Amino acid sequence: EADIYQTPRYLVIGTGKKITLECSQTMGHDKMYWYQQDPGMELHLIHYSYGVNSTEKGDLSSESTVSRIRTEHFPLTLESARPSHTSQYLCASSDPGTGNTEAFFGQGTRLTVV
Amino acid sequence: AQKVTQAQTEISVVEKEDVTLDCVYETRDTTYYLFWYKQPPSGELVFLIRRNSFDEQNEISGRYSWNFQKSTSSFNFTITASQVVDSAVYFCALSPPNTGNQFYFGTGTSLTVIP
C-alpha cells in the first residue's frame, strides 16, 4: 500500500478563492508529480519536482503553482479558482534512483469551482 | 515523440468472460519501461505491473496476464474469468530513460464487468 496522501478528497469552492491542495508522502521519494484528470479520464502532467527546491511545469499548461520545501510535501496552489479548474487532481511520487520505477498515487482531490 | 494509445474507450463484459485491453506505444528510445495501472471508482491509481523493454517474457499474475510484443509496440493486458471487482479504468503508461522518470499515459479504458 502506497504511503501518499492527498487532502482534501473533495472540495467545492467559489470562483476567485485561493486554494491549496495538499500532498504528502512518507516514502522519501525525490520525484513528485501533479496530474490533472479531466472527465474524459485522460491524465495530464501539470507539475513535477526532482527534489527539494526543484519544480518544473509539465506538458499541460496550468495556472496553478507548486512548491517543494520539504521532500515529503508537494502542495499545489490556485491563487484564484475558476470553473475551468474543475477537475480531479492526482499527486504521485516515485524513486528513480535505481532506474525507472513505478509511481505511487494518492487518492486524488476532486475540485469543483462554482 | 512518446505516445501511448488505448483505442478501446469503454468495454463491457459479462462476469467470468475473458477480456483483453489493448495498449500500443510509440517511442524512439531503445530502452524504456511500460506500466499498467488500475483506477477504481475510489480514484487512486493502483500499480499493476512494470515491464522493462529488454524483457519480452509474458507475465501472469493470478487472473492477470500481460503480452509484451516489442515488434508491434504493444503491451496488452488480459483479465481471465473477469469479476465485478475488476470494473475500473485501466491505464497503460510509458516511461523512457533520460526523461527523469516521466510517465506518458494512455487515455484509459473503462472496463465494466456485468454480474
Short mmCIF file of C-alpha atoms in Angstrom, two decimals:
data_model
loop_
_atom_site.label_atom_id
_atom_site.label_comp_id
_atom_site.label_asym_id
_atom_site.label_seq_id
_atom_site.Cartn_x
_atom_site.Cartn_y
_atom_site.Cartn_z
CA GLU A 1 0.00 0.00 0.00
CA ALA A 2 1.37 3.37 -1.05
CA ASP A 3 2.06 5.99 1.60
CA ILE A 4 1.00 9.07 -0.25
CA TYR A 5 -1.85 11.22 0.96
CA GLN A 6 -3.90 13.98 -0.52
CA THR A 7 -6.23 16.37 1.24
CA PRO A 8 -8.95 17.30 0.86
CA ARG A 9 -10.58 14.46 -1.05
CA TYR A 10 -13.41 16.69 -2.22
CA LEU A 11 -13.57 20.47 -2.39
CA VAL A 12 -16.33 22.76 -3.63
CA ILE A 13 -15.30 26.37 -3.71
CA GLY A 14 -16.44 29.68 -5.15
CA THR A 15 -14.86 31.49 -8.06
CA GLY A 16 -11.97 33.75 -7.11
CA LYS A 17 -10.97 31.89 -3.96
CA LYS A 18 -7.41 30.85 -3.27
CA ILE A 19 -6.96 27.15 -2.63
CA THR A 20 -4.12 24.80 -1.77
CA LEU A 21 -4.26 21.09 -2.44
CA GLU A 22 -2.03 19.14 -0.09
CA CYS A 23 0.09 16.13 -0.99
CA SER A 24 2.43 14.28 1.35
CA GLN A 25 4.41 11.08 1.03
CA THR A 26 6.31 9.15 3.65
CA MET A 27 8.43 7.03 1.32
CA GLY A 28 11.31 9.50 0.99
CA HIS A 29 10.82 9.72 -2.76
CA ASP A 30 12.64 12.51 -4.54
CA LYS A 31 10.38 12.71 -7.58
CA MET A 32 6.85 14.01 -7.18
CA TYR A 33 4.16 14.87 -9.70
CA TRP A 34 0.80 16.55 -10.08
CA TYR A 35 -1.58 15.28 -12.72
CA GLN A 36 -4.89 16.79 -13.77
CA GLN A 37 -7.51 14.31 -14.84
CA ASP A 38 -10.45 15.61 -16.83
CA PRO A 39 -13.84 13.88 -17.06
CA GLY A 40 -12.67 12.10 -20.19
CA MET A 41 -10.20 10.24 -17.96
CA GLU A 42 -7.01 11.42 -19.65
CA LEU A 43 -4.15 12.27 -17.28
CA HIS A 44 -2.19 15.44 -17.94
CA LEU A 45 1.08 16.19 -16.16
CA ILE A 46 0.94 19.76 -14.86
CA HIS A 47 3.90 19.91 -12.44
CA TYR A 48 6.77 17.78 -11.26
CA SER A 49 9.70 18.04 -8.94
CA TYR A 50 13.06 16.25 -8.80
CA GLY A 51 13.57 17.13 -5.16
CA VAL A 52 13.67 19.95 -2.64
CA ASN A 53 13.62 23.40 -4.26
CA SER A 54 13.07 21.85 -7.69
CA THR A 55 9.82 22.43 -9.59
CA GLU A 56 9.06 22.13 -13.28
CA LYS A 57 6.00 22.66 -15.40
CA GLY A 58 4.52 19.65 -17.13
CA ASP A 59 3.08 19.12 -20.55
CA LEU A 60 -0.25 20.78 -19.83
CA SER A 61 -0.17 24.48 -19.10
CA SER A 62 -1.70 25.23 -15.74
CA GLU A 63 -2.41 28.39 -13.79
CA SER A 64 -1.53 26.56 -10.61
CA THR A 65 1.80 26.78 -8.81
CA VAL A 66 3.68 24.29 -6.67
CA SER A 67 6.42 24.37 -4.08
CA ARG A 68 8.82 21.78 -2.70
CA ILE A 69 10.33 22.98 0.54
CA ARG A 70 10.43 19.54 2.12
CA THR A 71 10.97 16.16 0.45
CA GLU A 72 7.70 14.78 1.72
CA HIS A 73 5.44 17.71 0.87
CA PHE A 74 4.37 18.98 -2.58
CA PRO A 75 1.39 21.33 -2.33
CA LEU A 76 -0.42 22.80 -5.31
CA THR A 77 -1.93 26.29 -5.13
CA LEU A 78 -4.51 28.11 -7.23
CA GLU A 79 -4.45 31.83 -6.46
CA SER A 80 -7.88 32.48 -7.96
CA ALA A 81 -10.04 29.49 -8.70
CA ARG A 82 -12.23 29.46 -11.80
CA PRO A 83 -14.85 26.99 -13.07
CA SER A 84 -12.36 25.86 -15.73
CA HIS A 85 -10.21 24.50 -12.88
CA THR A 86 -12.90 21.96 -12.01
CA SER A 87 -11.18 18.60 -12.30
CA GLN A 88 -9.60 15.77 -10.38
CA TYR A 89 -6.02 16.40 -9.25
CA LEU A 90 -3.77 13.42 -8.61
CA CYS A 91 -0.45 13.58 -6.80
CA ALA A 92 2.20 10.91 -7.26
CA SER A 93 5.75 10.11 -6.23
CA SER A 94 8.49 7.79 -7.44
CA ASP A 95 12.05 6.83 -6.67
CA PRO A 96 14.02 6.79 -9.88
CA GLY A 97 17.30 6.32 -8.09
CA THR A 98 17.58 2.74 -9.27
CA GLY A 99 16.05 3.28 -12.68
CA ASN A 100 12.53 3.93 -13.83
CA THR A 101 10.20 2.69 -11.17
CA GLU A 102 6.50 2.82 -10.75
CA ALA A 103 4.79 5.93 -9.49
CA PHE A 104 2.62 5.74 -6.40
CA PHE A 105 -0.54 7.77 -6.49
CA GLY A 106 -2.68 9.42 -3.88
CA GLN A 107 -6.46 9.11 -3.89
CA GLY A 108 -6.88 12.44 -5.62
CA THR A 109 -8.71 15.67 -4.89
CA ARG A 110 -11.94 16.29 -6.76
CA LEU A 111 -12.18 20.05 -7.12
CA THR A 112 -15.37 21.81 -8.15
CA VAL A 113 -15.34 25.56 -8.66
CA VAL A 114 -18.77 27.15 -8.76
CA ALA B 1 7.87 11.66 -29.50
CA GLN B 2 6.41 9.49 -26.80
CA LYS B 3 2.85 8.34 -27.14
CA VAL B 4 0.56 5.68 -25.72
CA THR B 5 -2.66 4.71 -27.45
CA GLN B 6 -5.50 2.81 -25.84
CA ALA B 7 -8.01 2.57 -28.63
CA GLN B 8 -10.73 0.97 -26.52
CA THR B 9 -12.50 3.71 -24.62
CA GLU B 10 -15.10 1.50 -22.95
CA ILE B 11 -15.55 -2.26 -22.71
CA SER B 12 -18.38 -4.22 -21.11
CA VAL B 13 -18.19 -7.93 -20.43
CA VAL B 14 -20.29 -10.38 -18.52
CA GLU B 15 -18.76 -11.81 -15.39
CA LYS B 16 -16.43 -14.78 -15.98
CA GLU B 17 -15.66 -13.74 -19.53
CA ASP B 18 -12.06 -13.06 -20.52
CA VAL B 19 -11.19 -9.56 -21.67
CA THR B 20 -8.09 -8.05 -23.29
CA LEU B 21 -7.20 -4.39 -23.01
CA ASP B 22 -5.00 -3.12 -25.81
CA CYS B 23 -2.05 -0.78 -25.49
CA VAL B 24 0.13 0.46 -28.33
CA TYR B 25 3.04 2.79 -27.73
CA GLU B 26 5.44 4.93 -29.73
CA THR B 27 8.97 5.81 -28.74
CA ARG B 28 12.31 6.26 -30.43
CA ASP B 29 14.15 5.08 -27.35
CA THR B 30 15.55 1.56 -27.37
CA THR B 31 15.13 1.16 -23.65
CA TYR B 32 12.06 2.12 -21.73
CA TYR B 33 9.57 0.91 -19.15
CA LEU B 34 5.92 0.10 -19.63
CA PHE B 35 3.28 0.06 -16.91
CA TRP B 36 -0.34 -0.79 -16.30
CA TYR B 37 -2.38 0.98 -13.64
CA LYS B 38 -5.92 0.39 -12.39
CA GLN B 39 -8.15 3.26 -11.29
CA PRO B 40 -11.15 2.01 -9.28
CA PRO B 41 -14.09 4.33 -8.52
CA SER B 42 -12.31 5.48 -5.35
CA GLY B 43 -9.97 7.48 -7.58
CA GLU B 44 -6.40 6.46 -6.88
CA LEU B 45 -4.24 4.77 -9.49
CA VAL B 46 -3.07 1.36 -8.38
CA PHE B 47 0.14 -0.01 -9.87
CA LEU B 48 -0.28 -3.42 -11.56
CA ILE B 49 2.90 -4.17 -13.46
CA ARG B 50 6.15 -2.75 -14.76
CA ARG B 51 7.95 -4.19 -17.79
CA ASN B 52 11.45 -3.37 -18.99
CA SER B 53 11.78 -3.16 -22.77
CA PHE B 54 14.53 -5.77 -22.71
CA ASP B 55 12.28 -8.33 -21.13
CA GLU B 56 9.75 -9.67 -23.60
CA GLN B 57 8.62 -12.56 -21.48
CA ASN B 58 4.93 -12.64 -20.91
CA GLU B 59 3.86 -12.44 -17.32
CA ILE B 60 0.97 -13.99 -15.44
CA SER B 61 -0.24 -12.97 -12.02
CA GLY B 62 -3.33 -14.82 -10.93
CA ARG B 63 -6.12 -13.90 -13.35
CA TYR B 64 -3.99 -11.15 -14.92
CA SER B 65 -1.58 -11.66 -17.79
CA TRP B 66 0.41 -9.32 -19.96
CA ASN B 67 1.61 -9.82 -23.51
CA PHE B 68 4.56 -7.60 -24.48
CA GLN B 69 5.40 -7.59 -28.19
CA LYS B 70 8.23 -5.25 -28.99
CA SER B 71 7.91 -5.93 -32.74
CA THR B 72 4.42 -4.45 -32.77
CA SER B 73 4.99 -1.96 -29.91
CA SER B 74 2.14 -3.44 -27.95
CA PHE B 75 1.69 -4.29 -24.28
CA ASN B 76 -1.74 -5.86 -23.93
CA PHE B 77 -3.40 -6.83 -20.68
CA THR B 78 -5.76 -9.78 -20.30
CA ILE B 79 -8.07 -10.49 -17.40
CA THR B 80 -9.23 -14.08 -17.27
CA ALA B 81 -12.59 -15.00 -15.74
CA SER B 82 -13.47 -11.38 -15.06
CA GLN B 83 -15.15 -10.37 -11.83
CA VAL B 84 -17.28 -7.38 -10.86
CA VAL B 85 -14.38 -6.06 -8.76
CA ASP B 86 -12.36 -5.73 -11.96
CA SER B 87 -14.63 -2.86 -13.04
CA ALA B 88 -12.35 0.16 -13.24
CA VAL B 89 -10.45 2.37 -15.63
CA TYR B 90 -7.17 0.87 -16.75
CA PHE B 91 -4.23 2.97 -17.90
CA CYS B 92 -1.18 1.94 -19.85
CA ALA B 93 1.92 4.14 -19.44
CA LEU B 94 5.36 4.54 -20.97
CA SER B 95 8.43 5.85 -19.19
CA PRO B 96 11.54 6.30 -21.32
CA PRO B 97 15.00 6.79 -19.85
CA ASN B 98 16.64 10.19 -19.73
CA THR B 99 13.29 11.81 -19.04
CA GLY B 100 13.74 11.96 -15.29
CA ASN B 101 11.19 9.22 -14.77
CA GLN B 102 8.45 10.91 -16.77
CA PHE B 103 5.30 8.93 -17.40
CA TYR B 104 3.25 9.12 -20.56
CA PHE B 105 -0.24 7.77 -20.03
CA GLY B 106 -2.78 6.49 -22.49
CA THR B 107 -6.33 7.81 -22.34
CA GLY B 108 -7.52 4.80 -20.38
CA THR B 109 -10.02 2.00 -20.98
CA SER B 110 -13.12 1.87 -18.82
CA LEU B 111 -14.00 -1.74 -18.08
CA THR B 112 -17.42 -2.70 -16.76
CA VAL B 113 -18.00 -6.26 -15.64
CA ILE B 114 -21.69 -7.08 -15.54
CA PRO B 115 -22.79 -9.62 -12.94
#
